[in-house]
Coordinates of C-alpha atoms in Angstrom, one line a residue:
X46 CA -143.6 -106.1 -97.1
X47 CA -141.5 -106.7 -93.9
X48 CA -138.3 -106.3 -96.3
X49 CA -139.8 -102.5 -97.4
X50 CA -140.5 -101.7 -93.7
X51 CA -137.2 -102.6 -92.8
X52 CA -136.1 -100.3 -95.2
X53 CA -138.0 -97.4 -94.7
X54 CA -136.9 -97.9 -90.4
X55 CA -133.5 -98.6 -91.0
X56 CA -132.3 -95.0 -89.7
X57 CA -134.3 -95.5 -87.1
X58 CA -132.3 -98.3 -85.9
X59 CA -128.9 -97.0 -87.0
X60 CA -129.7 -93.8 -84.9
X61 CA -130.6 -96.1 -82.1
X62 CA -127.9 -97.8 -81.9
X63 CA -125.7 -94.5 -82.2
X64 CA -127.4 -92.6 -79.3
X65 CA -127.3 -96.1 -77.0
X66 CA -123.0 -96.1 -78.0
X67 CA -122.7 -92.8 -77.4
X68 CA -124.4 -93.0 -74.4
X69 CA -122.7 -95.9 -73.0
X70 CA -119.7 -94.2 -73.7
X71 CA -119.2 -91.0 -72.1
X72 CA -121.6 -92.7 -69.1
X73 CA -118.3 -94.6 -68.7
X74 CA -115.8 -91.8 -68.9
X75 CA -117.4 -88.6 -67.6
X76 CA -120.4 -87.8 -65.1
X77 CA -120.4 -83.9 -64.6
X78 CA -123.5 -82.1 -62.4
X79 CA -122.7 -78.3 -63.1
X80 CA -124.4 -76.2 -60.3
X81 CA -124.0 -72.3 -60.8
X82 CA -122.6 -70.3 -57.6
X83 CA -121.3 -67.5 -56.3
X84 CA -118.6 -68.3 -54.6
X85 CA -114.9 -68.4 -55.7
X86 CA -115.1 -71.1 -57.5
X87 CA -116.4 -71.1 -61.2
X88 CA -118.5 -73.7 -61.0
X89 CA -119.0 -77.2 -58.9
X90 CA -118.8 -81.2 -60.3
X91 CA -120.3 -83.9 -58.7
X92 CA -117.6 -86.8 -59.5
X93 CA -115.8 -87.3 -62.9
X94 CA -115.3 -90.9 -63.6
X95 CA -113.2 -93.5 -65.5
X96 CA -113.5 -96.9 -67.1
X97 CA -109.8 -97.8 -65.1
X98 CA -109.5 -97.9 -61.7
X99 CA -107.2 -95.8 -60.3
X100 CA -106.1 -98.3 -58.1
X101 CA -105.9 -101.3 -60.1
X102 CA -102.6 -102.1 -59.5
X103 CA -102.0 -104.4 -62.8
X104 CA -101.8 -101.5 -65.2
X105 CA -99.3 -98.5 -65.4
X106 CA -101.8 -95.3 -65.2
X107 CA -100.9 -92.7 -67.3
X108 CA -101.4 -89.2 -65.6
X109 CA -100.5 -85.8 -67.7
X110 CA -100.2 -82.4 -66.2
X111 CA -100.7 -79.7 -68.6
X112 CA -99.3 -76.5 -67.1
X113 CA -96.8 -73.6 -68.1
X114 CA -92.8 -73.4 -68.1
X115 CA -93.6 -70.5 -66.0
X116 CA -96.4 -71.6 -63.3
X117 CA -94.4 -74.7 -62.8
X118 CA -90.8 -73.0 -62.0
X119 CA -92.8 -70.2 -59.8
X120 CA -94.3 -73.3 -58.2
X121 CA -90.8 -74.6 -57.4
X122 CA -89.0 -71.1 -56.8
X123 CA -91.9 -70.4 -54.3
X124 CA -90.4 -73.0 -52.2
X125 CA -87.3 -72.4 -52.4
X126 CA -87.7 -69.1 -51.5
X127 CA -90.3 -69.1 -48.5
X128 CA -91.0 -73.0 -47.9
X129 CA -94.5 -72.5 -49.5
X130 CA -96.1 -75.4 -50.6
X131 CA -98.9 -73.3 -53.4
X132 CA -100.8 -74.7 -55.2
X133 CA -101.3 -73.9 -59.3
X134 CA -104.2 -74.5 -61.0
X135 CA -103.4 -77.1 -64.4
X136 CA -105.8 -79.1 -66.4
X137 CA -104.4 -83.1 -65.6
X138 CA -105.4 -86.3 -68.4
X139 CA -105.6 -89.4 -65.8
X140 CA -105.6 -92.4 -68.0
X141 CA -107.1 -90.6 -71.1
X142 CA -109.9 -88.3 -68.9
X143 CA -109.4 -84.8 -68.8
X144 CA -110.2 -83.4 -65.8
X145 CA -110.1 -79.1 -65.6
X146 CA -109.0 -76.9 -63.1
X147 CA -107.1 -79.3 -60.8
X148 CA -104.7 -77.8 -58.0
X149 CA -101.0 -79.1 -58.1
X150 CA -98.3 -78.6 -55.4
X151 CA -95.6 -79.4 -54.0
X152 CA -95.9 -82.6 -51.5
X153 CA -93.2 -83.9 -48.5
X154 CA -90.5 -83.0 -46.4
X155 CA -87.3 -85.6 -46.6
X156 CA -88.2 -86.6 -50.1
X157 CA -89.5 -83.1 -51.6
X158 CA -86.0 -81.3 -50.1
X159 CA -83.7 -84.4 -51.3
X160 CA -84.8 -83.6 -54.7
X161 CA -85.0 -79.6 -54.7
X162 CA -81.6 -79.7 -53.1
X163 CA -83.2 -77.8 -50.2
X164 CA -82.4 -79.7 -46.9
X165 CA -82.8 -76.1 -45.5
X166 CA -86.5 -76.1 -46.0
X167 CA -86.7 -79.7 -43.5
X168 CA -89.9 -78.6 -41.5
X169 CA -87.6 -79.8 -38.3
X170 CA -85.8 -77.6 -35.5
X171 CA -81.9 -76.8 -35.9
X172 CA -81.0 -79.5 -32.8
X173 CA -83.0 -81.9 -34.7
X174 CA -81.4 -81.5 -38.0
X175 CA -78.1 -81.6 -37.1
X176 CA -78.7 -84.8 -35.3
X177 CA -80.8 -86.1 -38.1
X178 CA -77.8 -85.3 -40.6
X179 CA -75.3 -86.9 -38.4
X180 CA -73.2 -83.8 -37.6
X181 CA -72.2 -82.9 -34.6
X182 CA -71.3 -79.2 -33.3
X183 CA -68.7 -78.4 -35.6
X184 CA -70.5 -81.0 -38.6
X185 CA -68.2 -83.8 -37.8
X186 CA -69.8 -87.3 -37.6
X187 CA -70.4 -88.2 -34.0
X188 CA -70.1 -91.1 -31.7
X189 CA -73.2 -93.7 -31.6
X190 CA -73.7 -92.4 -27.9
X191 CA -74.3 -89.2 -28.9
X192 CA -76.7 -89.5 -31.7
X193 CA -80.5 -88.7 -31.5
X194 CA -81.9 -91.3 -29.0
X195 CA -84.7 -92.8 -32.0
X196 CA -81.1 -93.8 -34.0
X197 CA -79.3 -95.2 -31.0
X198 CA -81.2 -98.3 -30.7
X199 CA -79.4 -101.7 -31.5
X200 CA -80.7 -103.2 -35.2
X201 CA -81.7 -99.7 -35.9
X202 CA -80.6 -100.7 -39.6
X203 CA -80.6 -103.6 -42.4
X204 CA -81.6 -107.2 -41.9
X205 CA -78.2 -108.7 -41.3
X206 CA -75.3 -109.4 -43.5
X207 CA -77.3 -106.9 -46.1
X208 CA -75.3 -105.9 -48.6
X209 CA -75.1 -102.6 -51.0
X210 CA -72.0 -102.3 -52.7
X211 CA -72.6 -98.3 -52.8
X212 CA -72.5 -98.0 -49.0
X213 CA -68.8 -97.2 -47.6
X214 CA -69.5 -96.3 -43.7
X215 CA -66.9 -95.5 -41.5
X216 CA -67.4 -99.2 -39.4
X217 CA -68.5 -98.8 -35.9
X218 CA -69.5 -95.3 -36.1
X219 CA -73.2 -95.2 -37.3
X220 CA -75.9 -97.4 -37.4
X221 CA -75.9 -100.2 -40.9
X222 CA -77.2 -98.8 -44.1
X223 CA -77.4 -94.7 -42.8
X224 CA -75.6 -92.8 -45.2
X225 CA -74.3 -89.7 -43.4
X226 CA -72.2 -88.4 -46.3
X227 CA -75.1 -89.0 -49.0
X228 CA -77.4 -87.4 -46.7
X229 CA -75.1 -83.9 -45.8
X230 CA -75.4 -83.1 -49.2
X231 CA -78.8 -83.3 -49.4
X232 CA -79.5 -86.5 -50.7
X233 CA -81.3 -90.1 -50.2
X234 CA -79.2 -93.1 -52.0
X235 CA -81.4 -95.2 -54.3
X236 CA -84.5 -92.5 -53.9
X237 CA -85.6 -92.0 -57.9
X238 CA -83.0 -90.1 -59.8
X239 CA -84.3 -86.6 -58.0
X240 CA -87.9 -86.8 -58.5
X241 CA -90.1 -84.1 -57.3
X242 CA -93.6 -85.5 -54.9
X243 CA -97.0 -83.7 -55.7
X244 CA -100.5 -83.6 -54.6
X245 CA -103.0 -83.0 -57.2
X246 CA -106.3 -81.8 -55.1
X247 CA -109.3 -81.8 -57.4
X248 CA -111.8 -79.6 -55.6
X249 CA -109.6 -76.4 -55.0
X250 CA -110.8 -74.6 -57.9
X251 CA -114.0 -76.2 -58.5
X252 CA -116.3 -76.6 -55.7
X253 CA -117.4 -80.5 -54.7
X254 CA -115.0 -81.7 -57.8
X255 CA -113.8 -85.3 -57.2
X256 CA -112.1 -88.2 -59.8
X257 CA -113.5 -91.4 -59.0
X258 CA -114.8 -90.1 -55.5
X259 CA -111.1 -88.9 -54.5
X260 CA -110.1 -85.2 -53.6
X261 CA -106.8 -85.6 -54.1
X262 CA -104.1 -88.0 -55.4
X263 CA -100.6 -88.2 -53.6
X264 CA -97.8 -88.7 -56.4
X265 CA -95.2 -90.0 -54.9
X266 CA -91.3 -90.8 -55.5
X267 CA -89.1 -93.0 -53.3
X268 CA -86.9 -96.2 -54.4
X269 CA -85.7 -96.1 -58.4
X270 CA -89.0 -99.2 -58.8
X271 CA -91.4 -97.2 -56.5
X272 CA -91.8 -100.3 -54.9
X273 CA -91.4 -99.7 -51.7
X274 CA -94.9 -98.5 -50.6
X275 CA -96.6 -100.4 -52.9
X276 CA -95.1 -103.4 -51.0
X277 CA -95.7 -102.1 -47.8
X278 CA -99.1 -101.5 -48.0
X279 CA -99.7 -104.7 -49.8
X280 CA -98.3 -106.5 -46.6
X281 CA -100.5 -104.3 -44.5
X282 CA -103.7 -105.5 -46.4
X283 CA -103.0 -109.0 -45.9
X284 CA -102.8 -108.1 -42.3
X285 CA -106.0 -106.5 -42.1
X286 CA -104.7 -103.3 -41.3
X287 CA -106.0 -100.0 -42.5
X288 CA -103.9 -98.7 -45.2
X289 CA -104.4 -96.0 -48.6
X290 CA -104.5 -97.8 -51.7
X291 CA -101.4 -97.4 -54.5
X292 CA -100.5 -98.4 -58.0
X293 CA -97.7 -97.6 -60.4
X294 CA -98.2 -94.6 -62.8
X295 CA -96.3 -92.9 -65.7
X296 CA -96.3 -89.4 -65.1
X297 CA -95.7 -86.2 -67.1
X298 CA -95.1 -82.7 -66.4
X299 CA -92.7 -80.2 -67.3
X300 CA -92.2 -82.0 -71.0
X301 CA -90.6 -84.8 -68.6
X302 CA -92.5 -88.5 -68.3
X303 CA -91.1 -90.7 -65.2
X304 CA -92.5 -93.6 -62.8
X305 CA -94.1 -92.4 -60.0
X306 CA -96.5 -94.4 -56.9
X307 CA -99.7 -93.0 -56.5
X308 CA -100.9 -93.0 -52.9
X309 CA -104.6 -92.7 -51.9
X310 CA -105.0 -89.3 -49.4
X311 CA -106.2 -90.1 -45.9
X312 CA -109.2 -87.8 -45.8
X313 CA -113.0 -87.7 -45.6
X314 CA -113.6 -90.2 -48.6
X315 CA -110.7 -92.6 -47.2
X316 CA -112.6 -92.2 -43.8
X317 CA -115.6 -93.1 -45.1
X318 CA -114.8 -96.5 -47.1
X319 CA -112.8 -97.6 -43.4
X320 CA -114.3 -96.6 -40.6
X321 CA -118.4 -97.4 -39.8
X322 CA -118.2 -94.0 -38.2
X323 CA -116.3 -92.0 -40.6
X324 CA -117.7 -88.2 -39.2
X325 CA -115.6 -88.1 -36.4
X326 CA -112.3 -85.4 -36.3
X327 CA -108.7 -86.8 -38.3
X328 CA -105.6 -85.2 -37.3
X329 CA -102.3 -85.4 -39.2
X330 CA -99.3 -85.4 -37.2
X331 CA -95.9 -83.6 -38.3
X332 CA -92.3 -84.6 -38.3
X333 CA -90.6 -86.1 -35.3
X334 CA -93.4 -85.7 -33.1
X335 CA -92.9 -86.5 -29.4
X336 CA -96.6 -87.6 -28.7
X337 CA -96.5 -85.3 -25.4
X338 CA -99.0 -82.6 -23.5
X339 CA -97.5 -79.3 -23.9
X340 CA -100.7 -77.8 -22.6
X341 CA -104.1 -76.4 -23.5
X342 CA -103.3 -73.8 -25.7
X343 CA -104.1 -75.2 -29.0
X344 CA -101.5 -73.1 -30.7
X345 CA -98.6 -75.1 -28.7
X346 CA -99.5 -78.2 -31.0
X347 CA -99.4 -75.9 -34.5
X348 CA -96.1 -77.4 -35.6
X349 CA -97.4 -81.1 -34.7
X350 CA -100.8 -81.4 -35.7
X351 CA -103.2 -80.2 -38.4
X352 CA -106.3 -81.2 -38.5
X353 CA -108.1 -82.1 -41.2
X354 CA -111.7 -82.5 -40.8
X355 CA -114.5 -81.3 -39.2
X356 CA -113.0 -77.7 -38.9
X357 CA -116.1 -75.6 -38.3
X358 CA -117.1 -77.9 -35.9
X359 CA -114.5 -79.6 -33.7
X360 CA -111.0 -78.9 -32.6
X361 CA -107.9 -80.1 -31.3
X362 CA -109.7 -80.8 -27.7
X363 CA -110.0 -84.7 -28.0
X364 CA -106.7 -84.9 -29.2
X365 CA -105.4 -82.6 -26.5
X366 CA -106.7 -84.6 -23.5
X367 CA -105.2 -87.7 -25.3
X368 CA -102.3 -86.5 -24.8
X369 CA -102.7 -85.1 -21.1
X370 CA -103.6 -88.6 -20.7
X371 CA -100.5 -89.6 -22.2
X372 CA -98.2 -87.8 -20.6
X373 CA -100.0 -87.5 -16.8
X374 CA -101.6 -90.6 -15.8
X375 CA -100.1 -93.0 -13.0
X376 CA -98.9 -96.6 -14.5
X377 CA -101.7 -97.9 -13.4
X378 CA -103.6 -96.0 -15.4
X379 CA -102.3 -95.7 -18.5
X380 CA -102.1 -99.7 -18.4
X381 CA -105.8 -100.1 -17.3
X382 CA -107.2 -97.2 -19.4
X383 CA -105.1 -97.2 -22.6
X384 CA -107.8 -99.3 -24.2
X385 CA -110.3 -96.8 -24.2
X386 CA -108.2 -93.9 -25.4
X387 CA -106.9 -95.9 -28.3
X388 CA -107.6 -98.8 -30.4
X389 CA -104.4 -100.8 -29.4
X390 CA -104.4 -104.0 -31.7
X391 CA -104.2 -102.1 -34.7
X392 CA -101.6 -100.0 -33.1
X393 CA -99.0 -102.6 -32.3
X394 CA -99.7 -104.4 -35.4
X395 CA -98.8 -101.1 -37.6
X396 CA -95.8 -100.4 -35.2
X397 CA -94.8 -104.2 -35.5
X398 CA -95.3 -104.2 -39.9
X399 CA -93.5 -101.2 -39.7
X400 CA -90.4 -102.7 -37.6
X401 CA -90.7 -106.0 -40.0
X402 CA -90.7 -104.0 -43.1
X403 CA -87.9 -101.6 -42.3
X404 CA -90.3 -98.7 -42.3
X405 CA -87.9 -96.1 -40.6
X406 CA -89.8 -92.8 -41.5
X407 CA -93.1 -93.3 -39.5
X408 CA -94.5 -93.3 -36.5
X409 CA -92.2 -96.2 -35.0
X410 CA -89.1 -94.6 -36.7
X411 CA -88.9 -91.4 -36.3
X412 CA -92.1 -90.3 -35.0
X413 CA -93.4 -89.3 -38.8
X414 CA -96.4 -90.0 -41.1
X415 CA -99.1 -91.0 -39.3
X416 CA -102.5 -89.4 -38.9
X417 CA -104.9 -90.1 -35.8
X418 CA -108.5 -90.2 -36.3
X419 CA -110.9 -89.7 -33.2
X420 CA -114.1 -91.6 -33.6
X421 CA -116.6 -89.4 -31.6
X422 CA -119.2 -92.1 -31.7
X423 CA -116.5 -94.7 -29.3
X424 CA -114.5 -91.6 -28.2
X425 CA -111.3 -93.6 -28.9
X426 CA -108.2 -92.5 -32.0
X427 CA -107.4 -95.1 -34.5
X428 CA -103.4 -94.2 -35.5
X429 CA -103.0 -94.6 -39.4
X430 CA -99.6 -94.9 -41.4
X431 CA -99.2 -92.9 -44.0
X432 CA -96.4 -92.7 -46.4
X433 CA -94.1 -95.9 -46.0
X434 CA -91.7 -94.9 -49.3
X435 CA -88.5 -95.1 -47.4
X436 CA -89.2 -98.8 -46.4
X437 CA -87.6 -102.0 -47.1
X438 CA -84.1 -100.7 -47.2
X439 CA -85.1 -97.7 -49.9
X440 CA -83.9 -94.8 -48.2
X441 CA -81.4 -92.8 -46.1
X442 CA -78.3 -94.8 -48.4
X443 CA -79.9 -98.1 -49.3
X444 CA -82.0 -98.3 -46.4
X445 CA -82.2 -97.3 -42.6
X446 CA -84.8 -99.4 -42.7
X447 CA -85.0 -100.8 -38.7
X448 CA -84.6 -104.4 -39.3
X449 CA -85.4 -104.0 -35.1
X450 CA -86.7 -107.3 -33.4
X451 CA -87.4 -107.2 -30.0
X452 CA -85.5 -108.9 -27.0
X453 CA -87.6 -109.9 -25.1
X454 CA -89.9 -112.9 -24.2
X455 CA -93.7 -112.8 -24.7
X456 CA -97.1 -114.2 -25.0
X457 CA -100.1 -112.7 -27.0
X458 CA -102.8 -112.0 -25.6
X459 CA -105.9 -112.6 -28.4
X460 CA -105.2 -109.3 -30.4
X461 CA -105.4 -108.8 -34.4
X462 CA -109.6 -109.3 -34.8
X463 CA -111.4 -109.1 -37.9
X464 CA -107.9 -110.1 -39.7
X465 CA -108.1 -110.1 -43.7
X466 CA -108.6 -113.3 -45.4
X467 CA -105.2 -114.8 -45.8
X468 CA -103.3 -117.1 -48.2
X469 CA -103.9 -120.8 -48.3
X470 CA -100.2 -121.6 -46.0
X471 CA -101.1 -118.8 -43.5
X472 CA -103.7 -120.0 -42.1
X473 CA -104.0 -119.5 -38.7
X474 CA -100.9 -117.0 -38.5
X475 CA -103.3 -114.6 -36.6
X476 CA -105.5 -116.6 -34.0
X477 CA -105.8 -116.8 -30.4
X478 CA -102.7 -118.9 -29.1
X479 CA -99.3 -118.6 -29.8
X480 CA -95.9 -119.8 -27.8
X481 CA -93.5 -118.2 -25.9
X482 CA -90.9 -117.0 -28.1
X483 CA -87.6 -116.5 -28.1
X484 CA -86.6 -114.3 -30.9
X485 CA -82.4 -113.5 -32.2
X486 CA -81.2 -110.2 -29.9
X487 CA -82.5 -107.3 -32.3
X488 CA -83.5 -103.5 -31.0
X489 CA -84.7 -101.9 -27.9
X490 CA -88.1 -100.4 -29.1
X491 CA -88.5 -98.8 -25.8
X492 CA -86.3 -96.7 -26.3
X493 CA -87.8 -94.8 -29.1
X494 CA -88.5 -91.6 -30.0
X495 CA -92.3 -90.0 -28.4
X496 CA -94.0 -90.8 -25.1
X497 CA -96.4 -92.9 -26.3
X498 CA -94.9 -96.0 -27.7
X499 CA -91.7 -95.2 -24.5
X500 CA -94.4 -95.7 -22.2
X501 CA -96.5 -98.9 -24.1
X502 CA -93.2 -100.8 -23.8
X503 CA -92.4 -100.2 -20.5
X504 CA -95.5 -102.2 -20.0
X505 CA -94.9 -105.7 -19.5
X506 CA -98.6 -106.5 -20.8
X507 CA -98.4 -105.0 -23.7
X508 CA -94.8 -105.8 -24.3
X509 CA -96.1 -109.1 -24.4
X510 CA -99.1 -108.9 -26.4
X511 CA -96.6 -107.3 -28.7
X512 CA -94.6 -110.1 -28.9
X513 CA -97.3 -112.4 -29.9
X514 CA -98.2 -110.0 -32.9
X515 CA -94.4 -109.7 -33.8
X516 CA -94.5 -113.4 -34.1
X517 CA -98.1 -113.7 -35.8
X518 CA -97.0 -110.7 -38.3
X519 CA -93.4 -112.5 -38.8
X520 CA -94.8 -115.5 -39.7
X521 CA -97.3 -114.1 -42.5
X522 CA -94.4 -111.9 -44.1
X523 CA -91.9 -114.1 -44.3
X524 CA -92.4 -117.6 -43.5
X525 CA -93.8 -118.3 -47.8
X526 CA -92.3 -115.9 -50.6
X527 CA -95.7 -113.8 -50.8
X528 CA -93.7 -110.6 -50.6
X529 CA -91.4 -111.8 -53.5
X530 CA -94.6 -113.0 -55.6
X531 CA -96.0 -109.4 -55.4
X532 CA -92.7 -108.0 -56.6
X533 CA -92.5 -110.4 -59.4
X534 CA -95.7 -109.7 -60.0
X535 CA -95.9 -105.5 -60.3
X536 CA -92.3 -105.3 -61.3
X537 CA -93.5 -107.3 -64.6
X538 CA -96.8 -105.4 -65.4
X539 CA -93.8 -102.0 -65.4
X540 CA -91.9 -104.3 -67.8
X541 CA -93.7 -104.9 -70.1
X542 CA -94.8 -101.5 -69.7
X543 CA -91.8 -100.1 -70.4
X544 CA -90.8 -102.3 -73.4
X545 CA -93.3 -100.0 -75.3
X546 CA -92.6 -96.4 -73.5
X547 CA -89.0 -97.0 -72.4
X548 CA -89.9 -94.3 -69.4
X549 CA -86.8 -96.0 -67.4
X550 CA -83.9 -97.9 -67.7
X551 CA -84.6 -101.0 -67.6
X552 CA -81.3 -101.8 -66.2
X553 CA -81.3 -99.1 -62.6
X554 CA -85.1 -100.1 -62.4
X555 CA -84.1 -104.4 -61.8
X556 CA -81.2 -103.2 -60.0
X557 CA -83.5 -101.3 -57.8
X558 CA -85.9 -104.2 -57.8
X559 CA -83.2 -106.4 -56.9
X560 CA -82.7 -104.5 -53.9
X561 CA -85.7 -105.0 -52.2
X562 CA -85.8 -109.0 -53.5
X563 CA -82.4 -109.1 -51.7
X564 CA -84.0 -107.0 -48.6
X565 CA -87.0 -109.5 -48.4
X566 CA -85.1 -112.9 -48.8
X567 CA -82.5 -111.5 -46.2
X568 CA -85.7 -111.1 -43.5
X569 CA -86.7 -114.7 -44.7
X570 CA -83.8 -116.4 -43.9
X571 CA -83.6 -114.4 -40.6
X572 CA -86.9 -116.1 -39.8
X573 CA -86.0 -119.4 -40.8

């Protein structure tokens, strides 16, 4: 009898068991809330999902960008025409989910106009890009002394003794590792073969439309092994220090598949998984900014700042009277009230990782790729780094990467709270207590570039809290081989990767790899 009921149920069960699969399937893949409007846009998702993390940096993500021969090249002649930056609307596959209506443009400045060829479109003045080219008046190389003052500063180069065979500098003329010649025609040595940077935004066709919570993806190019930033921010992390997320991905558009970095954005989701008050105002700073009060005409700041959040119901005010404070206040104080404008461990710890790692195009560089967030809850900005591609001696002709150490004595002061947990032979890198150090003759960091960090190291307090998270910062990085373990470790998940794709030569990626092996070990032994 139980055998005949079992019969008589059985497509019962096997229906069962179909819906439940088929349930548990596309829960994993896709979750779509369509909401009708009347807007613009056609229609508005709540978040479309994935079974792979976007981030999980032990895989090679697989992104396709279905679009037109002729929306693509009108994307690129756009911009070579007018410097427009539009977006086209494509459908994009991210790791086997298709995702409709997604915008795609053009992303960057150095990288974007090495590749097009367009170092016409730099979003810099004339004076600037002259000096940033290394030409003088009449386009001959200048002296040292009369370079832009951010590339005048001793060390402002390669760890010593660093070595690429495909530098040939005329010797005593410009600082190690800056490429003048590569860079007049428009190019970066060892940046990836001419790749174009994009932004995919997910929500500017479709209303509230997110993948796996983010808005948008940067795709980003820099060294041949795109390891540069993965690296970078990998070192930041096990510093504790704010920084977007970023894995390896194999990336197709235009017919073409290459190996791209894909970068969180630093927006209202990134906000939110950071910061305990994530509704305050984030503003994105330009290229070479000077960190200095023009006045209170918002419109004088247009080519510095954008902001990004809270449009309809903040401005530029806060960051305004930042930097009135910046530029107007007595010594006394800026060094007494500093602290309450800005949160000043994590600034010297992101101005000292990006010294350590060579990270020339950023805030402590050039004055680029940062963002400043103003929490309105503590009133005080939070300075984030954003886009570290060009460190560890991967840009500007094998590197320009600072290698910059400061000269000068110093204690810390208790800075670097709340640290992330650390590996079993750092402990203790970042406490209380360190001792006076006495670190090799390296670069002049007050001498830099914008008002802000001029004026911080013309403090003597802070020039010596600085010290003590140089030295805390020194010692995580490159007292162990942790930074070579993490190469080892992403350069074999592309390896293997590409044993089955063959989406690079494997020969210009390990030469590429090799370069920032040889960058890293070069820092060690500096250390030692």
């Amino acid at each position: 009898m139980k055998t005949l009921m079992l019969r008589r149920n059985i497509w019962l069960i096997f229906l069962a068991v179909i819906s439940i699969t088929t349930l548990l399937y596309f829960g994993a893949i896709r979750i779509v809330s369509y909401v009708s409007s009347t807007s613009a846009f056609a229609s508005s998702y709540d978040c479309i999902t994935n079974i792979v993390d976007l981030f999980d940096d032990q895989s090679i993500h697989e992104i396709e960008v279905i679009m037109s021969d002729d929306d693509y090249e009108k994307m690129i002649t756009t911009y070579k025409e007018n410097s427009e930056k539009e977006y086209c609307k494509v459908d994009v596959v991210i790791d086997g989910v298709l995702i409709n209506d997604v915008g795609i443009r053009l992303k960057g400045n150095l990288t974007l106009n090495t590749a097009l060829g367009t170092m016409d479109n730099m979003n810099i003045g004339d004076d600037q890009m002259n000096g940033f080219l290394g030409m003088g008046k009449n386009g001959e190389i200048p002296d040292v002394n009369d370079m832009p003052e951010f590339m005048q500063r001793d060390g402002f180069g390669l760890p010593m003794n660093f070595e690429d065979p495909a530098l040939a500098l005329p010797e005593g003329q410009i600082p190690p590792g800056f490429d003048f010649e590569n860079m007049r025609e428009g190019g970066i040595k060892d940046m990836a073969g001419g790749q174009i940077p994009y932004l995919l935004k997910f929500d500017e066709f479709v209303e509230g439309q997110t993948y796996e919570g983010y808005t948008e993806i940067a795709i980003r190019t820099g060294d041949i092994a795109q390891l540069a930033e993965q690296i970078t921010y990998f070192a930041y992390e096990l510093a504790g220090i704010i920084a977007p997320d970023t894995s390896y991905a194999s990336v197709t558009i235009n017919g073409e598949t290459q190996l791209y970095s894909l970068a969180q954005n630093i927006d209202e989701s990134f906000l939110t998984e950071h910061f305990e008050n994530s509704d305050g105002v984030l503003y994105k700073a330009g290229n070479f900014v000077q960190i200095e009060y023009l006045g209170d005409d918002p419109t004088l700041y247009a080519e510095s700042f954008e902001q990004k959040t809270n449009k309809n119901d903040d401005d530029l005010t806060p960051l305004i009277d930042f930097l009135q404070f910046v530029t107007e206040s007595s010594d006394q104080e800026f060094a007494e009230q500093l602290g309450d404008w800005l949160d000043i461990n994590s600034f010297m710890a992101m101005m000292v990782l990006d010294e350590l790692l060579g990270n020339s195009d950023s805030f402590v560089g050039m004055g680029s790729n940062f963002f400043l967030y103003y929490d309105k809850e503590i009133k005080q900005f939070t300075i984030l780094s954003w886009d570290a591609n060009m460190s560890l001696g991967s840009g500007m002709g094998g590197g320009m990467g600072m290698g910059m150490g400061m000269n000068q004595n110093g204690q810390d002061q208790g800075i670097l709270q709340n640290q992330a947990e650390q590996p079993d032979n750092t402990d203790g890198i970042l406490n209380d207590e360190f001792d006076v150090i006495n670190r090799p003759q390296g670069g002049n960091m007050k001498s830099g570039s914008n008002l802000l960090k001029d004026r911080f190291f013309e403090n003597e307090e802070f020039s010596t809290m600085y010290e003590g998270v140089y030295e805390n910062l020194e010692t995580l990085l490159y007292s162990s081989d942790i930074l070579l373990r993490k190469i080892e470790e992403s350069s074999a998940v592309f390896e293997q990767y590409n044993k089955e794709h063959d989406i690079l030569d494997i020969e210009e990626y390990s030469s590429s790899v090799n370069k920032v092996i040889n960058y890293i070990q070069q820092k060690m032994s500096e250390f030692k």
